[in-house]
PDB file of C-alpha atoms in Angstrom:
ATOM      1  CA  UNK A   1      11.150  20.865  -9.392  1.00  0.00           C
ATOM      2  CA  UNK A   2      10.101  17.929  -6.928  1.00  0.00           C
ATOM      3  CA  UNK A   3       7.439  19.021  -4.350  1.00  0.00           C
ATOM      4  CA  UNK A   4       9.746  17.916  -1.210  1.00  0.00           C
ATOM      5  CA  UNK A   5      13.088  19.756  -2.826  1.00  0.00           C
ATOM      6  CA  UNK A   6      10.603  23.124  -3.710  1.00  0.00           C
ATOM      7  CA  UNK A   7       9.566  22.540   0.427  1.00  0.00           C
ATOM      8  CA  UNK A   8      13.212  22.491   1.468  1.00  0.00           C
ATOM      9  CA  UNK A   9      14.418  25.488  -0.511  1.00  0.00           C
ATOM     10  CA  UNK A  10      11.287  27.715   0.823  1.00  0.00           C
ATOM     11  CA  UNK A  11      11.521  26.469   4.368  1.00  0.00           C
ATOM     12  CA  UNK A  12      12.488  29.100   7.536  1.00  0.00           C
ATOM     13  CA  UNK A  13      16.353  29.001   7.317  1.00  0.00           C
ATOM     14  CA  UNK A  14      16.614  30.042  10.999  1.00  0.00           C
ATOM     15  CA  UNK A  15      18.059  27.594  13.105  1.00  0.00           C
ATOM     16  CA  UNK A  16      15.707  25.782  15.426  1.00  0.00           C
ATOM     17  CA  UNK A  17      17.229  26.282  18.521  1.00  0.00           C
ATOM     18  CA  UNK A  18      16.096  27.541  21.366  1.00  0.00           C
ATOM     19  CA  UNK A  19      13.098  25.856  21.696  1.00  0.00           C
ATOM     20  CA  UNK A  20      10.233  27.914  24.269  1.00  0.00           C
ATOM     21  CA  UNK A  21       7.273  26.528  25.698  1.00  0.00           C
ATOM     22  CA  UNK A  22       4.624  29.111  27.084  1.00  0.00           C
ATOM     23  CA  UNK A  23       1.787  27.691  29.614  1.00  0.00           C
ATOM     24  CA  UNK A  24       1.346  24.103  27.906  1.00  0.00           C
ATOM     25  CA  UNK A  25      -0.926  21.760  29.387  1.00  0.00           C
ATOM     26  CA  UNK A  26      -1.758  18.882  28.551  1.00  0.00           C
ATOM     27  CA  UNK A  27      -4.977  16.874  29.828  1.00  0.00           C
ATOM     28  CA  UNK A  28      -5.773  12.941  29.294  1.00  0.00           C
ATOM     29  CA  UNK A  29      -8.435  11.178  30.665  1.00  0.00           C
ATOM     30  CA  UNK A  30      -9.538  14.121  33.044  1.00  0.00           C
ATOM     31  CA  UNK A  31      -6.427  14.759  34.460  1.00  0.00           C
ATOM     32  CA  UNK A  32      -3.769  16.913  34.009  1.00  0.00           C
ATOM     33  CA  UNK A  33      -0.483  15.281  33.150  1.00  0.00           C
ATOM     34  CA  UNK A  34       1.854  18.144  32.086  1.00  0.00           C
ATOM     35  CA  UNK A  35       1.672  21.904  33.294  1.00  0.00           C
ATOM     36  CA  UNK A  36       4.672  24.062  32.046  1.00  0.00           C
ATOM     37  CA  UNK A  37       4.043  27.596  33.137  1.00  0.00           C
ATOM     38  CA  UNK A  38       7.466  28.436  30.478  1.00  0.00           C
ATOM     39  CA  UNK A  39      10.858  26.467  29.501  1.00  0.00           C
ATOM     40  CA  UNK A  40      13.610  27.633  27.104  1.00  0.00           C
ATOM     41  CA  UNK A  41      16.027  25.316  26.299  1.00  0.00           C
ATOM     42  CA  UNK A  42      19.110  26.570  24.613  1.00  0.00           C
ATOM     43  CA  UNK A  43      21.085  25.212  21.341  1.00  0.00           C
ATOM     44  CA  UNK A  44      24.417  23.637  21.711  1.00  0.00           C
ATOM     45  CA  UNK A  45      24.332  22.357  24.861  1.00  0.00           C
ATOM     46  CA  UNK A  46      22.962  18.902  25.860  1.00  0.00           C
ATOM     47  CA  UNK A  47      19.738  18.892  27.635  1.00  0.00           C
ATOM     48  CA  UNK A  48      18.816  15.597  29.827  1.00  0.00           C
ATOM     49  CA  UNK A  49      15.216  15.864  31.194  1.00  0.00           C
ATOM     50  CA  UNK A  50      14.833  13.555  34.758  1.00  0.00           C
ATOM     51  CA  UNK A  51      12.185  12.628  36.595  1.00  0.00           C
ATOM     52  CA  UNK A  52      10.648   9.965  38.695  1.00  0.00           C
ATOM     53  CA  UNK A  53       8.422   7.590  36.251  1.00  0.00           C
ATOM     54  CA  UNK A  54       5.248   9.447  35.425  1.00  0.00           C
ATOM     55  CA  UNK A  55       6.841  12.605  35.677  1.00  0.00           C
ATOM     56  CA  UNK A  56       6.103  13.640  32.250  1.00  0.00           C
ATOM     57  CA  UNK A  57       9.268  13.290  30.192  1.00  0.00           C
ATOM     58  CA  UNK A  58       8.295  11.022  27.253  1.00  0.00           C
ATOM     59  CA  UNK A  59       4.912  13.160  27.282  1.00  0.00           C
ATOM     60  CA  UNK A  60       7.161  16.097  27.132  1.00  0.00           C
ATOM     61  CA  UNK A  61       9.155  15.106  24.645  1.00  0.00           C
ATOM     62  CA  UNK A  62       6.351  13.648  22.184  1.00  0.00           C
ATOM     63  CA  UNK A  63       5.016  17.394  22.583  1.00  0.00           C
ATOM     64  CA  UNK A  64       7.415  18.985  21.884  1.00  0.00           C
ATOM     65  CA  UNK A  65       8.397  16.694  18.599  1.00  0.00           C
ATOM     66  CA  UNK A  66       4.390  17.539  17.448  1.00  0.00           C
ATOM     67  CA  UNK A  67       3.733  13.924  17.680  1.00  0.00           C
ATOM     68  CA  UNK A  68       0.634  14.982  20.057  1.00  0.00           C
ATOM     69  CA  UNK A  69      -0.912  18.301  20.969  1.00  0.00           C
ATOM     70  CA  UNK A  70      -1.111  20.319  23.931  1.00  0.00           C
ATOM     71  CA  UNK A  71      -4.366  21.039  25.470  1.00  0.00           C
ATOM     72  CA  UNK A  72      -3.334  24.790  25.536  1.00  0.00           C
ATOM     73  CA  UNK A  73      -0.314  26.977  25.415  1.00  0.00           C
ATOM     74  CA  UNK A  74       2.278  27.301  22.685  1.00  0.00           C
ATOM     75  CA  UNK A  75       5.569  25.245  21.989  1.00  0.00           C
ATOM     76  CA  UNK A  76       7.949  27.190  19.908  1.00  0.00           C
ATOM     77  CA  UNK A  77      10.913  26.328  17.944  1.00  0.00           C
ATOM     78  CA  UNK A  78      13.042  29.358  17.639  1.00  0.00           C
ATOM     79  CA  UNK A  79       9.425  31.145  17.184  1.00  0.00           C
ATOM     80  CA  UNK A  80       8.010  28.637  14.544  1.00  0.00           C
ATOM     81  CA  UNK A  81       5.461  26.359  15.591  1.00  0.00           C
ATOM     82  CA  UNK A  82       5.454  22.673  14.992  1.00  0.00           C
ATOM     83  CA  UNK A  83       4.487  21.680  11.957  1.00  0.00           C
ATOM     84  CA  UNK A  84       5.326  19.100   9.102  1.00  0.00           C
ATOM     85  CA  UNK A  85       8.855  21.190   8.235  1.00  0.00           C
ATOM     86  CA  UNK A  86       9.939  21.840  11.725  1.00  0.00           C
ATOM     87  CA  UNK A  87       9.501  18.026  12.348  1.00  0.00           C
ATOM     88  CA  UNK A  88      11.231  17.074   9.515  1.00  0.00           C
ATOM     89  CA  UNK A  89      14.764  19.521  10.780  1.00  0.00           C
ATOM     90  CA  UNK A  90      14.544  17.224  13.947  1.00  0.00           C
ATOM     91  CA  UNK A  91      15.104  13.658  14.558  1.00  0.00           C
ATOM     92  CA  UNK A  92      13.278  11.009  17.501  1.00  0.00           C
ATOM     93  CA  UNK A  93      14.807   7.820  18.665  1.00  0.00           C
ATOM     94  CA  UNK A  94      12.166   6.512  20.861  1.00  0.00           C
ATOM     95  CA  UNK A  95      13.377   3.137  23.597  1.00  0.00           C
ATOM     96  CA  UNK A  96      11.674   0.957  21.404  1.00  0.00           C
ATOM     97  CA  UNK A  97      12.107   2.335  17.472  1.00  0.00           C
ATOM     98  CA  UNK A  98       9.826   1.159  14.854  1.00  0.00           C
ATOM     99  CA  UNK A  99      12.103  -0.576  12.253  1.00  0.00           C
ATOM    100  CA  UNK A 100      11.101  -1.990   8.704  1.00  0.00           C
ATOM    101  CA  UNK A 101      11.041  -6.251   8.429  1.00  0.00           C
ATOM    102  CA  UNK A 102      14.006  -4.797   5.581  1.00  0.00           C
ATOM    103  CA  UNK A 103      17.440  -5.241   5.410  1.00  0.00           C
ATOM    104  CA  UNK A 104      19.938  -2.224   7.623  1.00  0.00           C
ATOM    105  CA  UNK A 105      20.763  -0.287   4.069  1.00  0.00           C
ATOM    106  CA  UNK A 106      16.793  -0.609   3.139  1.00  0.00           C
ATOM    107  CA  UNK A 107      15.665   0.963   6.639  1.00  0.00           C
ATOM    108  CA  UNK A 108      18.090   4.016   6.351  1.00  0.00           C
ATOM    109  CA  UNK A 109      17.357   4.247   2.311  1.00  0.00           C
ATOM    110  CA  UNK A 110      13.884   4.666   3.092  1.00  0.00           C
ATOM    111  CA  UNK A 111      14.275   7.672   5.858  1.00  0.00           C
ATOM    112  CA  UNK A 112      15.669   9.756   2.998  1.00  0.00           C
ATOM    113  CA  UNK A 113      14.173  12.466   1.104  1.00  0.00           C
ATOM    114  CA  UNK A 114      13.280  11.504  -2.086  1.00  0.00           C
ATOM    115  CA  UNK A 115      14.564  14.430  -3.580  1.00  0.00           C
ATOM    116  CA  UNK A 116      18.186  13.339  -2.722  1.00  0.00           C
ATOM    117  CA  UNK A 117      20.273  12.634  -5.444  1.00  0.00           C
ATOM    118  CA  UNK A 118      21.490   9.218  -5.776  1.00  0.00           C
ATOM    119  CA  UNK A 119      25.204   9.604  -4.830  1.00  0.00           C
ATOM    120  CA  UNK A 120      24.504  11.904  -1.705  1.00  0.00           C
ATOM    121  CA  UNK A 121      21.677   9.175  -0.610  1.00  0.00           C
ATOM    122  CA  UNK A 122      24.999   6.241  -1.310  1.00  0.00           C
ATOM    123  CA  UNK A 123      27.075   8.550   0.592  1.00  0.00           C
ATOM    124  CA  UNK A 124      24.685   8.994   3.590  1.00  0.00           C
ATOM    125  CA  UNK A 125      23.626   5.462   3.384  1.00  0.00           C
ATOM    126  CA  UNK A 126      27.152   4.472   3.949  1.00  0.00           C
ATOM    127  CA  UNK A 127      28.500   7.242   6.564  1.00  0.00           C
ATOM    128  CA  UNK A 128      25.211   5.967   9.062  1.00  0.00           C
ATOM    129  CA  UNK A 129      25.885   1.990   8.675  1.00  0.00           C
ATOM    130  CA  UNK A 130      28.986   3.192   9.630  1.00  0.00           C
ATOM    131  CA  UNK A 131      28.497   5.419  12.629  1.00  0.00           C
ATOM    132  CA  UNK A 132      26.234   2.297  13.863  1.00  0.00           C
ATOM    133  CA  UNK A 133      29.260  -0.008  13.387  1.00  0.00           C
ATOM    134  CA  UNK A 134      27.047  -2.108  11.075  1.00  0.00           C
ATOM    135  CA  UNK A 135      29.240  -3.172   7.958  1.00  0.00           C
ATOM    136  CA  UNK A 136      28.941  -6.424   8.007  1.00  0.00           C
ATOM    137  CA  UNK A 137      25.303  -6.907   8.913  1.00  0.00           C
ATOM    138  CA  UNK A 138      24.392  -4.045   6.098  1.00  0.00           C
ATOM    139  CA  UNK A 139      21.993  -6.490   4.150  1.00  0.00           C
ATOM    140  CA  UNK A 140      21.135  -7.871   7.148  1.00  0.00           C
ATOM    141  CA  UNK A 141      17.094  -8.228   7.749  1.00  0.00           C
ATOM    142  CA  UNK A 142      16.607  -5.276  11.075  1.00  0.00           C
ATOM    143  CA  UNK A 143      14.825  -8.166  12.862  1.00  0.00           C
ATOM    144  CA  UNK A 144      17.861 -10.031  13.322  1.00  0.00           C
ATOM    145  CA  UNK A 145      19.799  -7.702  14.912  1.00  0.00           C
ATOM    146  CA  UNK A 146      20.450  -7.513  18.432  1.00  0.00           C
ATOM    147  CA  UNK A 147      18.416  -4.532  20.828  1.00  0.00           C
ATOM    148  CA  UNK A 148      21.843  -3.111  20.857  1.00  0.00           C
ATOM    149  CA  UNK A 149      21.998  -3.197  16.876  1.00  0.00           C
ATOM    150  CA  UNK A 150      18.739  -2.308  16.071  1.00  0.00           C
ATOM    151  CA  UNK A 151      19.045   0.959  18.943  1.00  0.00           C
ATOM    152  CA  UNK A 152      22.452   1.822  16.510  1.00  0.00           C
ATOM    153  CA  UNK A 153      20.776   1.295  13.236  1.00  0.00           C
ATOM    154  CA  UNK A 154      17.699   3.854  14.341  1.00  0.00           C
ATOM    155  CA  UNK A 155      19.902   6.548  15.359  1.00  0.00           C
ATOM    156  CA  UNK A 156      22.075   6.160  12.522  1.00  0.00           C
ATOM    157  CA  UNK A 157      18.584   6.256  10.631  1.00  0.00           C
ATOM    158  CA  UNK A 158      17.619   9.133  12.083  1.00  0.00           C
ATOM    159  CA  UNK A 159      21.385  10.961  11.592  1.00  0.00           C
ATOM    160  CA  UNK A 160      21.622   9.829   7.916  1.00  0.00           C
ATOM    161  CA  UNK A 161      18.570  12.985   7.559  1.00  0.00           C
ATOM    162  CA  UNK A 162      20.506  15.406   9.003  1.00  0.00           C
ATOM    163  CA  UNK A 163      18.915  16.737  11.940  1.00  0.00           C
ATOM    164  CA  UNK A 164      19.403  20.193  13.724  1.00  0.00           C
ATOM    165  CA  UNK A 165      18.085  18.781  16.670  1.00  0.00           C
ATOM    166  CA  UNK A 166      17.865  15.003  18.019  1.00  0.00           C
ATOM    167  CA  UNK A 167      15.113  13.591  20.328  1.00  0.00           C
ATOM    168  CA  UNK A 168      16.036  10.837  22.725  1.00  0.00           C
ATOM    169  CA  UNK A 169      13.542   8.943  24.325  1.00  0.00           C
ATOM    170  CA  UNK A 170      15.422   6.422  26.740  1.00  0.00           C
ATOM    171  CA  UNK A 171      16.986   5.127  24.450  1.00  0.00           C
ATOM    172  CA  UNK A 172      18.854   2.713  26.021  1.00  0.00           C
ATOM    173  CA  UNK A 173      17.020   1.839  29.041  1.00  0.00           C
ATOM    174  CA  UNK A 174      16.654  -2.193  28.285  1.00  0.00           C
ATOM    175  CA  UNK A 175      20.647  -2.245  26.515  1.00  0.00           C
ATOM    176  CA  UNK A 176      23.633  -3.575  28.180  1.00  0.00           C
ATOM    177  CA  UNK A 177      26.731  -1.581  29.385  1.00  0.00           C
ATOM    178  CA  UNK A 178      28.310  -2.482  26.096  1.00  0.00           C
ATOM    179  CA  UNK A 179      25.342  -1.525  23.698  1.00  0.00           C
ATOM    180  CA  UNK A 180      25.025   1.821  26.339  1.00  0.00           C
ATOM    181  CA  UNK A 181      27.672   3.094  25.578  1.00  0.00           C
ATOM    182  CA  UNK A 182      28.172   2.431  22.241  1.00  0.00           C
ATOM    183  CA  UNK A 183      24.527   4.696  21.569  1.00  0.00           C
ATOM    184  CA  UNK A 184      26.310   7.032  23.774  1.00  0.00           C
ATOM    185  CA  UNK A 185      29.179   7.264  21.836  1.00  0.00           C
ATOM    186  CA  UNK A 186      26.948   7.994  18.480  1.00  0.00           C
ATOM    187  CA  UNK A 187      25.235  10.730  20.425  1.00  0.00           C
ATOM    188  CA  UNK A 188      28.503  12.172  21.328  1.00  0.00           C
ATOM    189  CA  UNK A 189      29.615  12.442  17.912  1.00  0.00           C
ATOM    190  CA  UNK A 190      26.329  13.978  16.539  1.00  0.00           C
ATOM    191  CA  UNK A 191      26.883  16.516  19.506  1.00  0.00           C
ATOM    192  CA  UNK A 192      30.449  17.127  18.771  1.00  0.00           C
ATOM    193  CA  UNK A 193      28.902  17.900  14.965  1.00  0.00           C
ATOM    194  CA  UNK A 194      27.223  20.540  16.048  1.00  0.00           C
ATOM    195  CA  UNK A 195      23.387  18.596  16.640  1.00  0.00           C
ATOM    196  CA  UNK A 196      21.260  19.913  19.380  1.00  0.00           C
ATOM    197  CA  UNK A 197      20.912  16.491  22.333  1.00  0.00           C
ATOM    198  CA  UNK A 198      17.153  16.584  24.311  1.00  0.00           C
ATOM    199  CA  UNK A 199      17.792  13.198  26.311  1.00  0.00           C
ATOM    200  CA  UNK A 200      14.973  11.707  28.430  1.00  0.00           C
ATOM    201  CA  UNK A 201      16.743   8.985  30.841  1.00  0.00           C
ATOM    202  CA  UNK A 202      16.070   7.852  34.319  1.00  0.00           C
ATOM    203  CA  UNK A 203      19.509   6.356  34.401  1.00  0.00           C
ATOM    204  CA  UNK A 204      21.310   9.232  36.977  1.00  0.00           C
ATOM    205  CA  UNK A 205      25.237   7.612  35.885  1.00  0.00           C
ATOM    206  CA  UNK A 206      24.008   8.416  32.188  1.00  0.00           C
ATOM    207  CA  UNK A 207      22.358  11.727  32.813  1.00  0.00           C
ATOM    208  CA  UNK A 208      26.268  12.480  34.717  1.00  0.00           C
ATOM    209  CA  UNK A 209      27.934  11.318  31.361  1.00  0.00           C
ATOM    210  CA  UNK A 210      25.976  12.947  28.867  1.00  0.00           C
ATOM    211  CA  UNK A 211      24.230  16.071  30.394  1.00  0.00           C
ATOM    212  CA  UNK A 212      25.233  19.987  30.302  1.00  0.00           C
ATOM    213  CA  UNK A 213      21.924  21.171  31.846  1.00  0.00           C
ATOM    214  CA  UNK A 214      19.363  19.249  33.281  1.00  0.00           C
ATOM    215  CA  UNK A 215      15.222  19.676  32.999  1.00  0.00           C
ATOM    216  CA  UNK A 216      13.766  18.072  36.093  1.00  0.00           C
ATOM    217  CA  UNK A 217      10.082  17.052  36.157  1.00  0.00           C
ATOM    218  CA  UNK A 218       8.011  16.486  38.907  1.00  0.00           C
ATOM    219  CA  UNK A 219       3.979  15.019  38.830  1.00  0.00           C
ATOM    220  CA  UNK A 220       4.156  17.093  35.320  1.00  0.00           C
ATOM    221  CA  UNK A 221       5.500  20.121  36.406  1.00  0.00           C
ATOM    222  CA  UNK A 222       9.280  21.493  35.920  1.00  0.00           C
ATOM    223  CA  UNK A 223      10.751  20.968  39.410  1.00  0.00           C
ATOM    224  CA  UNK A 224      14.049  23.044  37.930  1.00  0.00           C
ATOM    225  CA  UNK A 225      16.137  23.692  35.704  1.00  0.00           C
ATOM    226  CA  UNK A 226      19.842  23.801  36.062  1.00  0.00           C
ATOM    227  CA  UNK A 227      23.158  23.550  34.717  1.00  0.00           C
ATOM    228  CA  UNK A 228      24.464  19.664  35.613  1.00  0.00           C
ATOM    229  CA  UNK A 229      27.328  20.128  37.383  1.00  0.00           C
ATOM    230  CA  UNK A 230      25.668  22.511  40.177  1.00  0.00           C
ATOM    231  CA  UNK A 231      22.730  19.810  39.624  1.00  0.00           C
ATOM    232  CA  UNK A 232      24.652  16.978  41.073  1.00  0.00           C
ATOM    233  CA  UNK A 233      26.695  18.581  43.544  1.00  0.00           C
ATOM    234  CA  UNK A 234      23.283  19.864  44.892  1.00  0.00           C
ATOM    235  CA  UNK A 235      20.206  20.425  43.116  1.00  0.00           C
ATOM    236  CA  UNK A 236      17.928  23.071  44.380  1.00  0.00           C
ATOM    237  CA  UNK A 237      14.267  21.643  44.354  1.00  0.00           C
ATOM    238  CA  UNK A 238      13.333  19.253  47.849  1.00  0.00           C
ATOM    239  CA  UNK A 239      11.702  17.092  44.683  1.00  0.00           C
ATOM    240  CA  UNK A 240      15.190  16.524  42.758  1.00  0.00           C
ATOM    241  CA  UNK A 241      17.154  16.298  46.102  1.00  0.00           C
ATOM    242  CA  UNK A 242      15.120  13.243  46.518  1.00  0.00           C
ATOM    243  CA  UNK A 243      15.454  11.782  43.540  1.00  0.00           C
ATOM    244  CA  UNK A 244      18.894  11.669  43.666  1.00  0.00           C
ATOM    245  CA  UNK A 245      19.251  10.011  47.101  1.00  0.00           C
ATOM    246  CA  UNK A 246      16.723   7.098  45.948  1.00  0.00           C
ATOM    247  CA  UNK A 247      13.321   9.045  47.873  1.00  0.00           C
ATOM    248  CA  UNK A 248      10.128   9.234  45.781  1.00  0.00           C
ATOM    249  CA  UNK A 249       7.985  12.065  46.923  1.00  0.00           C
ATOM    250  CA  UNK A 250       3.845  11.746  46.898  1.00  0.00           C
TER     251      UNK A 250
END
């Protein structure tokens, strides 16, 4: 059997939702940059984390994904730790995604598990040019696409794998309205098919659109945490409050 089918069949089946994390800090430079005393965030619905820039959501977010390691404390998926096989059941769209020099069907051929056979990778291949609403630019090099395209063609990348859970790192803070929500609308669908959404955005319209709960960081530490409607009718931290009428706090 091939190495990455024998990992698959003998990984944890348990879904990896909800995600804990217990007393993580995180230190860079001599300072401290994140402090989570504990967090749970629950499957299903769609989590949007907020903060004022430098409040520690893309450092979150890369820590939670195991892309970096926290100083101390534990991050949990559903009690497994991050490792190679939890990482691979999850999928990261970062503001700016790394794309290969190759053609659209060549970036989302290579994402795909080798062990796939060759009519499920066709089928998969096909069903995420689609979802990115990229037919006719399929053999078309990634570097010619527009931000809006290439944004479409990594999260239909990242779909085409199947993840439990997908990781959003802002990503459309430099799009249009048009290329907005068009990413939005992909996310939407992945939600409606049953993937777990962790959104980072400073964009407060976008966190109204897409969020069920909101995370909100402040200077590193979580300010609150709160279901979104009762967020923005009235938030309960002074530090979110702010945020929302256009104050920074010091």
């Amino acid at each position: 059997m091939h190495k990455d089918a024998d990992a698959l069949l003998q990984r944890d089946s348990r879904p990896l939702c909800p995600l804990e994390l217990r007393e993580v800090v995180f230190h860079a430079g001599g300072a401290k940059l994140l402090d989570i005393a504990h967090l749970v965030i629950a499957p299903a619905l769609r989590t949007v984390i907020m903060g004022a820039n430098g409040a520690g959501k893309s450092l979150l977010l890369r820590l939670v994904h195991g892309l970096i390691d926290p100083s101390s404390g534990s991050i949990l998926w559903n009690g497994l730790a991050v490792d190679g096989q939890v990482r691979g059941r999850q999928g990261f769209v970062s503001q700016r995604p790394v794309l290969l020099r190759r053609s659209v069907t060549a970036n989302i051929q290579f994402a795909l598990q080798s062990s796939l056979a060759a009519v499920e990778k066709k089928r998969r291949v096909a069903e995420a040019i689609g979802a990115a609403r990229l037919e006719d630019q399929a053999e078309t090099p990634a570097r010619l696409l527009s931000g809006g395209e290439q944004q479409r063609l990594a999260l239909g990348r990242a779909l085409a794998r199947r993840p439990e859970v997908l990781l959003l790192d802002e990503p459309t803070a430099s799009l249009d309205p048009a290329s907005i929500l068009a990413v939005e609308s992909m996310i939407e669908t992945a939600h409606a098919n049953g993937v777990k959404i962790i959104f980072v955005t400073h964009d407060i319209g976008q966190a109204r659109r897409i969020a069920d709960e909101v995370v909100f960081l402040h200077r590193g530490r979580l300010a609150e945490q709160t279901p979104a409607k009762a967020f923005f009718a009235g938030p309960h931290s002074v530090e979110a409050r702010a945020y929302l009428e256009g104050r920074v706090l010091v």
